[in-house]
mmCIF file of C-alpha atoms and ligand atoms in Angstrom:
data_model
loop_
_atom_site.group_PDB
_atom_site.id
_atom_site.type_symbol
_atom_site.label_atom_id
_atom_site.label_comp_id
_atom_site.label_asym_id
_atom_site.label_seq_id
_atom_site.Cartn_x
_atom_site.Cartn_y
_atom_site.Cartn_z
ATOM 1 C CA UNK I 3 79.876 -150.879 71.707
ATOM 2 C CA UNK I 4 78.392 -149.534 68.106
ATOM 3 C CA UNK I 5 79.627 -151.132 65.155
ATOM 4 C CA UNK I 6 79.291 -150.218 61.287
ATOM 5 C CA UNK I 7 79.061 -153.300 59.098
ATOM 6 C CA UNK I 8 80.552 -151.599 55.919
ATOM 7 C CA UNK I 9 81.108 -153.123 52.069
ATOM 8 C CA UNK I 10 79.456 -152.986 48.553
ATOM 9 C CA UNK I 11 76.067 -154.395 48.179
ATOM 10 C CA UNK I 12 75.593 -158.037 48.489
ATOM 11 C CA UNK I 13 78.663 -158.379 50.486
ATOM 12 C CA UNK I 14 77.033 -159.949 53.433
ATOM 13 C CA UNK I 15 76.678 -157.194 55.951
ATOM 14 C CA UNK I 16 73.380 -158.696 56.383
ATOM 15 C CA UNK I 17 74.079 -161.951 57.045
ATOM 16 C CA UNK I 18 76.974 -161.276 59.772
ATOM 17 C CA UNK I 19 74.383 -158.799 61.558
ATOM 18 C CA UNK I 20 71.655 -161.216 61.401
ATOM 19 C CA UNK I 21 74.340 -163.294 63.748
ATOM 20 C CA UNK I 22 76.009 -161.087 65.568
ATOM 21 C CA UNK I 23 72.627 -159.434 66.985
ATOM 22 C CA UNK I 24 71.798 -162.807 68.416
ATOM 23 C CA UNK I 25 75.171 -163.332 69.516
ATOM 24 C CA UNK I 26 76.113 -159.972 71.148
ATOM 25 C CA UNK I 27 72.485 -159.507 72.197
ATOM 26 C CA UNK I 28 72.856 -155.960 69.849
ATOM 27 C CA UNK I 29 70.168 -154.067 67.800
ATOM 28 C CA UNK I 30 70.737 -154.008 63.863
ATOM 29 C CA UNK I 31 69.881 -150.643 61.981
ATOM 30 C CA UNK I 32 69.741 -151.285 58.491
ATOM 31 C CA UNK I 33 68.613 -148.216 56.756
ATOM 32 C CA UNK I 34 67.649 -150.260 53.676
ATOM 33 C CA UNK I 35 65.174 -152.087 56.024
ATOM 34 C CA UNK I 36 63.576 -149.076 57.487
ATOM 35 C CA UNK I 37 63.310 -147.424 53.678
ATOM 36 C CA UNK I 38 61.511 -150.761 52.321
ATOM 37 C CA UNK I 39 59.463 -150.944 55.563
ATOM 38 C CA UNK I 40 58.167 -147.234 54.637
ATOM 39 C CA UNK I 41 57.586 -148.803 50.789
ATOM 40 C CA UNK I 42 55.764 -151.523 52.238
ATOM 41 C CA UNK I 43 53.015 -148.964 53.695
ATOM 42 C CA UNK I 44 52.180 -148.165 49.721
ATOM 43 C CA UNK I 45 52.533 -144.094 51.474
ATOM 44 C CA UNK I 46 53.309 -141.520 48.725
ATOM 45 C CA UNK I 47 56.532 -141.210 50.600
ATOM 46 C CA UNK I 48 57.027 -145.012 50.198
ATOM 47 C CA UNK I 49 56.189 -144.732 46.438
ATOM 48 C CA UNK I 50 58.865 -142.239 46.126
ATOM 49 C CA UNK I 51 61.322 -144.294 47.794
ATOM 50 C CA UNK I 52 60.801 -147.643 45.786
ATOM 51 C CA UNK I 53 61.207 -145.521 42.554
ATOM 52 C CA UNK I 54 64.973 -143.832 44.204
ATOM 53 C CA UNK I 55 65.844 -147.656 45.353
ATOM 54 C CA UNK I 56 64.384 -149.646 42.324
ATOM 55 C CA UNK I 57 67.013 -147.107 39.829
ATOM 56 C CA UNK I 58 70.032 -148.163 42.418
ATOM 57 C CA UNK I 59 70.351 -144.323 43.508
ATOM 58 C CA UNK I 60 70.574 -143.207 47.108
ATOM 59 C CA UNK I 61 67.245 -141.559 48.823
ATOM 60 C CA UNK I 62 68.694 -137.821 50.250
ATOM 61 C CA UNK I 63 71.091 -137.576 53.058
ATOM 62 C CA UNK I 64 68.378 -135.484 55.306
ATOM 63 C CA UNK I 65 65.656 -138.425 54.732
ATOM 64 C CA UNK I 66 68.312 -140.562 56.381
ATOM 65 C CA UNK I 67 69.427 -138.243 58.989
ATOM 66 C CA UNK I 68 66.216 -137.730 60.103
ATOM 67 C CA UNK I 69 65.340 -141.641 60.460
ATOM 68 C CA UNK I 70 68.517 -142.157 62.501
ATOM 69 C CA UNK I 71 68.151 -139.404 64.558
ATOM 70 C CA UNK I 72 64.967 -141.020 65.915
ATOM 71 C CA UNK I 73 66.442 -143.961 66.405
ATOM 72 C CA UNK I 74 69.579 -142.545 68.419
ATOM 73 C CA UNK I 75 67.495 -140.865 70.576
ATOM 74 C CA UNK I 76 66.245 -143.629 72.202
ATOM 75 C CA UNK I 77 68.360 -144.628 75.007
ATOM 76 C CA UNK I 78 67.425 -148.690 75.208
ATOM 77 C CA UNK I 79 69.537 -148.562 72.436
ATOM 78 C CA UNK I 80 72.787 -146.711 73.608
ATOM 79 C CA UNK I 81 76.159 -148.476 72.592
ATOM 80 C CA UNK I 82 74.234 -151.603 71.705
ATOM 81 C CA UNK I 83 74.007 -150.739 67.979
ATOM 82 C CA UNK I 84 75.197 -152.313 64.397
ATOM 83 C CA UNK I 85 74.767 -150.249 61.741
ATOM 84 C CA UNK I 86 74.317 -152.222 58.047
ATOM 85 C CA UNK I 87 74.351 -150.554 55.035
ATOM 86 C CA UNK I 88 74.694 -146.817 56.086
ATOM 87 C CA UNK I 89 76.552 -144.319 56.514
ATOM 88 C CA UNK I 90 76.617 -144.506 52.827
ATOM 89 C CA UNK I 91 78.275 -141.047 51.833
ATOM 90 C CA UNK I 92 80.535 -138.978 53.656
ATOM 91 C CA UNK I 93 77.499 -136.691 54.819
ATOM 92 C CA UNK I 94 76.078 -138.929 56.752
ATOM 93 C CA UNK I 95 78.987 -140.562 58.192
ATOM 94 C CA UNK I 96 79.782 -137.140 59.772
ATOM 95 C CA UNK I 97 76.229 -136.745 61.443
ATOM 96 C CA UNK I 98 76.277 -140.103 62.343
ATOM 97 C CA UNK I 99 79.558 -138.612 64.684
ATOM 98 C CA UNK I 100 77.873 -135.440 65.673
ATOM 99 C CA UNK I 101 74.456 -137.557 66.782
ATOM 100 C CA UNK I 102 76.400 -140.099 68.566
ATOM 101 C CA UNK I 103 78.602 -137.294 70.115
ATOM 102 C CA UNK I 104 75.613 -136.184 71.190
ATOM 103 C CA UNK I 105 74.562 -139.244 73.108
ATOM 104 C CA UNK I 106 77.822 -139.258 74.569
ATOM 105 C CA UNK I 107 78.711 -142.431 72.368
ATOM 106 C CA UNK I 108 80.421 -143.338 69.607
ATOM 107 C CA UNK I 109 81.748 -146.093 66.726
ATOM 108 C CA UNK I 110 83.774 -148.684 68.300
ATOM 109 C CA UNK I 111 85.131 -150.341 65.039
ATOM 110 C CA UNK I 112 84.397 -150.223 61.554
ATOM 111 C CA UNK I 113 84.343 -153.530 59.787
ATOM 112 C CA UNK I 114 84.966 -153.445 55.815
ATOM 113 C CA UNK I 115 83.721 -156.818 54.184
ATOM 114 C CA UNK I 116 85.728 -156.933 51.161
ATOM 115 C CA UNK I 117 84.495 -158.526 47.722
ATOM 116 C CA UNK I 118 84.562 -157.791 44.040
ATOM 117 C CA UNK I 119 82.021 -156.259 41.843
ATOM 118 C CA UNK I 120 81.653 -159.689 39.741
ATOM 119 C CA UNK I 121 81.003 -162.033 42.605
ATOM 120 C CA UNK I 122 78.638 -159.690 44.441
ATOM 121 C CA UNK I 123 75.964 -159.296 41.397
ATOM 122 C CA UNK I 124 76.204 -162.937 41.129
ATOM 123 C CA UNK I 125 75.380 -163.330 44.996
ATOM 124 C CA UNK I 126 72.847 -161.010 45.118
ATOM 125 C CA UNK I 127 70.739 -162.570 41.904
ATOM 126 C CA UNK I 128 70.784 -165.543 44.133
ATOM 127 C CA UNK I 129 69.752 -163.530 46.827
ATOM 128 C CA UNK I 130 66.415 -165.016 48.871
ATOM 129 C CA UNK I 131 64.765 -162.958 51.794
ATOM 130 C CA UNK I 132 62.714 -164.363 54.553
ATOM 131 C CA UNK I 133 59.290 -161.923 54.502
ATOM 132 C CA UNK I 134 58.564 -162.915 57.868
ATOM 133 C CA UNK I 135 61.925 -163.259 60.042
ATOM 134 C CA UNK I 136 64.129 -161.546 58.108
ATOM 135 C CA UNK I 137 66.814 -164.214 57.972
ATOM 136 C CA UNK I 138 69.175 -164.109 54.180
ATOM 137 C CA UNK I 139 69.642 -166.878 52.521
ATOM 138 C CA UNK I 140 71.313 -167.702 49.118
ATOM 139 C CA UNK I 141 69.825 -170.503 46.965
ATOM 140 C CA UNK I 142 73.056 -172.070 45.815
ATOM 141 C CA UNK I 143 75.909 -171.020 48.556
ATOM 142 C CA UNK I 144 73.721 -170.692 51.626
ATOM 143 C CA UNK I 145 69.748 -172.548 51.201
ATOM 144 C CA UNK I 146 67.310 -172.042 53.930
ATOM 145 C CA UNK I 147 66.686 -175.929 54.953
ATOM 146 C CA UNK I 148 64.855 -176.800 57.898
ATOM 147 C CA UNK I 149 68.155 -176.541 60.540
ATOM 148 C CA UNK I 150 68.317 -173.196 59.587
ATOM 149 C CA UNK I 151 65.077 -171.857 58.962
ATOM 150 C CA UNK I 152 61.995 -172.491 60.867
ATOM 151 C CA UNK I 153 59.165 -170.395 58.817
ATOM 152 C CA UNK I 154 56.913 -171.493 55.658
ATOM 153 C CA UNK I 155 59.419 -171.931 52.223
ATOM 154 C CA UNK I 156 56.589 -169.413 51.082
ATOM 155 C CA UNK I 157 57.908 -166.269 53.013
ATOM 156 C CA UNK I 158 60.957 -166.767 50.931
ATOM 157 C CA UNK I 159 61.184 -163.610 48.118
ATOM 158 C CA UNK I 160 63.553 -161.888 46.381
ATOM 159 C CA UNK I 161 63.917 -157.983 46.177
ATOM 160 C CA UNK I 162 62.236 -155.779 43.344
ATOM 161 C CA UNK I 163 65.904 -154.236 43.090
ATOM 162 C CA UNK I 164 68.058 -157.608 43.120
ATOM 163 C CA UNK I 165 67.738 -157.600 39.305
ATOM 164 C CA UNK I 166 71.201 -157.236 37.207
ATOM 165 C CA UNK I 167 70.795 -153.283 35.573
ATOM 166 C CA UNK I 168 69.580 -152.195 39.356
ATOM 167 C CA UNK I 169 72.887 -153.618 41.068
ATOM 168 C CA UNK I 170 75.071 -152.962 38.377
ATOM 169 C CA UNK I 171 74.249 -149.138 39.052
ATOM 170 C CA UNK I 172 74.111 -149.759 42.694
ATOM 171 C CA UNK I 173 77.692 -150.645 42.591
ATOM 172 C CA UNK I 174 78.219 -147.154 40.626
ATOM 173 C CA UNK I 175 76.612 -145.500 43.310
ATOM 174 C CA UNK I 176 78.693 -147.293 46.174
ATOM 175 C CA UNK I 177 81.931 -146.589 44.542
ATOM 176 C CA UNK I 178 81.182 -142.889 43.807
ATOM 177 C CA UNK I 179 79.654 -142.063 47.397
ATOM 178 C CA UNK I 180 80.069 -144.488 49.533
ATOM 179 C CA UNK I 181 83.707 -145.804 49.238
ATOM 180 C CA UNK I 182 84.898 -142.593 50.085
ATOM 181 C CA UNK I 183 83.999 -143.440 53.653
ATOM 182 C CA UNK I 184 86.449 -145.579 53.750
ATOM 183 C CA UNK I 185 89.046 -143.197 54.087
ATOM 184 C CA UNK I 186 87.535 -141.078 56.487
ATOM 185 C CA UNK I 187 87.168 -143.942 59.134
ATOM 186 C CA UNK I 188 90.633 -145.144 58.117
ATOM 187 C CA UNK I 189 92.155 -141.535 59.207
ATOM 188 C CA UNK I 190 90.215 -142.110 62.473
ATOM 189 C CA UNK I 191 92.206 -145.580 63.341
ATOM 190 C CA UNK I 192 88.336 -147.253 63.416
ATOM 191 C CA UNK I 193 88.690 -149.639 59.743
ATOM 192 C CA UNK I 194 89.225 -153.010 60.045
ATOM 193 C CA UNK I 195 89.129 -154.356 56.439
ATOM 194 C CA UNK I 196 87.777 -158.297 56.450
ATOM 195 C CA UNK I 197 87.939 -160.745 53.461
ATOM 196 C CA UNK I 198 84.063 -160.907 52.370
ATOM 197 C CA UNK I 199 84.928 -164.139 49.899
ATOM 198 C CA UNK I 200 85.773 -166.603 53.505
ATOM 199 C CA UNK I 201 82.859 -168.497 54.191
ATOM 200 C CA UNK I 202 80.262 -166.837 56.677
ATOM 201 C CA UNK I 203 81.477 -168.264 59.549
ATOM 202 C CA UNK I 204 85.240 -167.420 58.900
ATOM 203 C CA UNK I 205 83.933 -164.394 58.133
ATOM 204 C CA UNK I 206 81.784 -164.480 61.904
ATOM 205 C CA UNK I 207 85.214 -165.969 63.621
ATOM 206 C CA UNK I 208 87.277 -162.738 62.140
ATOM 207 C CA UNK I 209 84.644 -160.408 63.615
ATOM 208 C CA UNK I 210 84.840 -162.157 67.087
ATOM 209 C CA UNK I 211 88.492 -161.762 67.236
ATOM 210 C CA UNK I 212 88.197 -158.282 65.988
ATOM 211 C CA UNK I 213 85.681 -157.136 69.023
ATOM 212 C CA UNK I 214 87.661 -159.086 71.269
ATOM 213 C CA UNK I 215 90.534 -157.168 70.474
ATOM 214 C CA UNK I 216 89.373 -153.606 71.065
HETATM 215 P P1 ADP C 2 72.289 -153.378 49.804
HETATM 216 O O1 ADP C 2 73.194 -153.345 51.003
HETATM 217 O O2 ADP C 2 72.146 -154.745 49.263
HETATM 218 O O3 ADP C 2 72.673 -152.346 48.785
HETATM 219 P P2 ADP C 2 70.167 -152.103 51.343
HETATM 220 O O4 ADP C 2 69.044 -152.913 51.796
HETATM 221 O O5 ADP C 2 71.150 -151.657 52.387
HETATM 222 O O6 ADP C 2 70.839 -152.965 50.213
HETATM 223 O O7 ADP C 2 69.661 -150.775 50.580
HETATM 224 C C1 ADP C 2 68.750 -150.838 49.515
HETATM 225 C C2 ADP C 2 68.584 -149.443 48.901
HETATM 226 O O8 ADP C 2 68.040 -148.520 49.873
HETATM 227 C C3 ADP C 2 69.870 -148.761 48.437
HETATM 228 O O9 ADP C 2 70.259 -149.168 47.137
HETATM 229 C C4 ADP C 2 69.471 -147.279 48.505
HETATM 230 O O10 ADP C 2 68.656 -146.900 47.405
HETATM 231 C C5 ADP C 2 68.597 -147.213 49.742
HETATM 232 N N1 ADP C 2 69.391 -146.912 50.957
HETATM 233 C C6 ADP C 2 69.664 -147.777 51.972
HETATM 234 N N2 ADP C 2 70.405 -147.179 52.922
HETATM 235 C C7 ADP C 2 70.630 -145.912 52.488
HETATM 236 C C8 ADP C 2 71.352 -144.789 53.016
HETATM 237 N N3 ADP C 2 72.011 -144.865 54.207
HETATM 238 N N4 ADP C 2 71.370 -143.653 52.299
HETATM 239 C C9 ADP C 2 70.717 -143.534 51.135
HETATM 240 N N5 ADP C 2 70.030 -144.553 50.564
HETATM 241 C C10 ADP C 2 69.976 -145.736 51.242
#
């Protein structure tokens, strides 16, 4: 099974990934990851990236392809994939077919978390990141405490483009090239459109009864 965790920014692809990987026993590609991870190593590449993420634009559609292709070529992780936060324009969502086609695999469901522009900026500006595990928290509707988070309170950050002008034009971005998606997995009978306001766990329930389905 290969899933693609689909929505705005900030509407908890993330966090349902985080807990379906450890649930499902699947591998998470987040594309926004891998691009910070490359920022991280201070490369001129990495420079070049923080300065396309930190303006709420997309990096280019061959950058991308070229990172997935990689990471679809390596057979541990055949069918055992969730894909957060790309494809992001219709581009990629087509090589993302061909590669996987390919393979000889393919999407088994697309889930759409659903929630408004408003209440996304105001969940990501609340947004906390775990340096070292990776887990997302949310300091008022979801806190790390110590039943749900193990490492040092100092690991906890927030990202350089979780700041109100850089959403407010990553939200532009997502509903001129991303959204768009939408319709092309919709015409393929894959979209299964989820309310993204539920709490997280009625939003982890829905998910469960959508993979058990299919
Ligand atoms: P969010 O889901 O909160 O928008 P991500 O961590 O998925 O955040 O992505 C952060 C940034 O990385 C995006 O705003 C964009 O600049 C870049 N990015 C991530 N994935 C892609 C992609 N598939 N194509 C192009 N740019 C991407």
């Amino acid at each position: 099974m290969n899933i693609v965790l689909f929505g705005p920014p900030g509407a908890g692809k993330g966090t349902q990934a985080y807990k379906l990987v450890k649930e499902l026993k699947m591998i998470k590609i987040s594309t926004g990851d891998l691009l910070r991870e490359e920022v991280e190593k201070k490369t001129t590449l990495g420079q070049k990236i923080k300065s396309i993420i930190d303006k709420g634009l997309l990096v280019s559609d061959q950058m991308i392809n070229d990172l997935i292709e990689k990471i679809l070529s390596n057979h541990n992780y055949a069918n055992k994939l969730i894909f957060d936060g790309y494809p992001r324009t219709i581009d990629q969502a087509k090589n993302l077919d061909y590669l996987l086609k390919e393979n000889n695999q393919k999407i088994s469901c697309v889930l759409s978390l659903n929630v408004d522009k408003e209440s996304v900026i105001k969940r990501i500006l609340s947004r906390q990141i775990c340096l070292k595990c990776g887990h997302i928290f949310n300091k008022f509707s979801n806190p790390s405490n110590k039943e749900n988070h193990k490492c040092d309170l100092k690991y906890l950050n927030t990202r350089s483009d979780d700041n109100e002008n850089t959403i407010r034009h990553r939200f532009e971005t997502y509903t001129k090239e991303t959204f768009p998606i939408l319709d092309y997995y919709r015409s393929q009978n894959l979209l299964h459109e989820i309310d993204g306001m539920l709490e997280i766990n009625e939003i982890l329930e829905e998910i469960r009864a959508i993979i058990h389905s299919l």
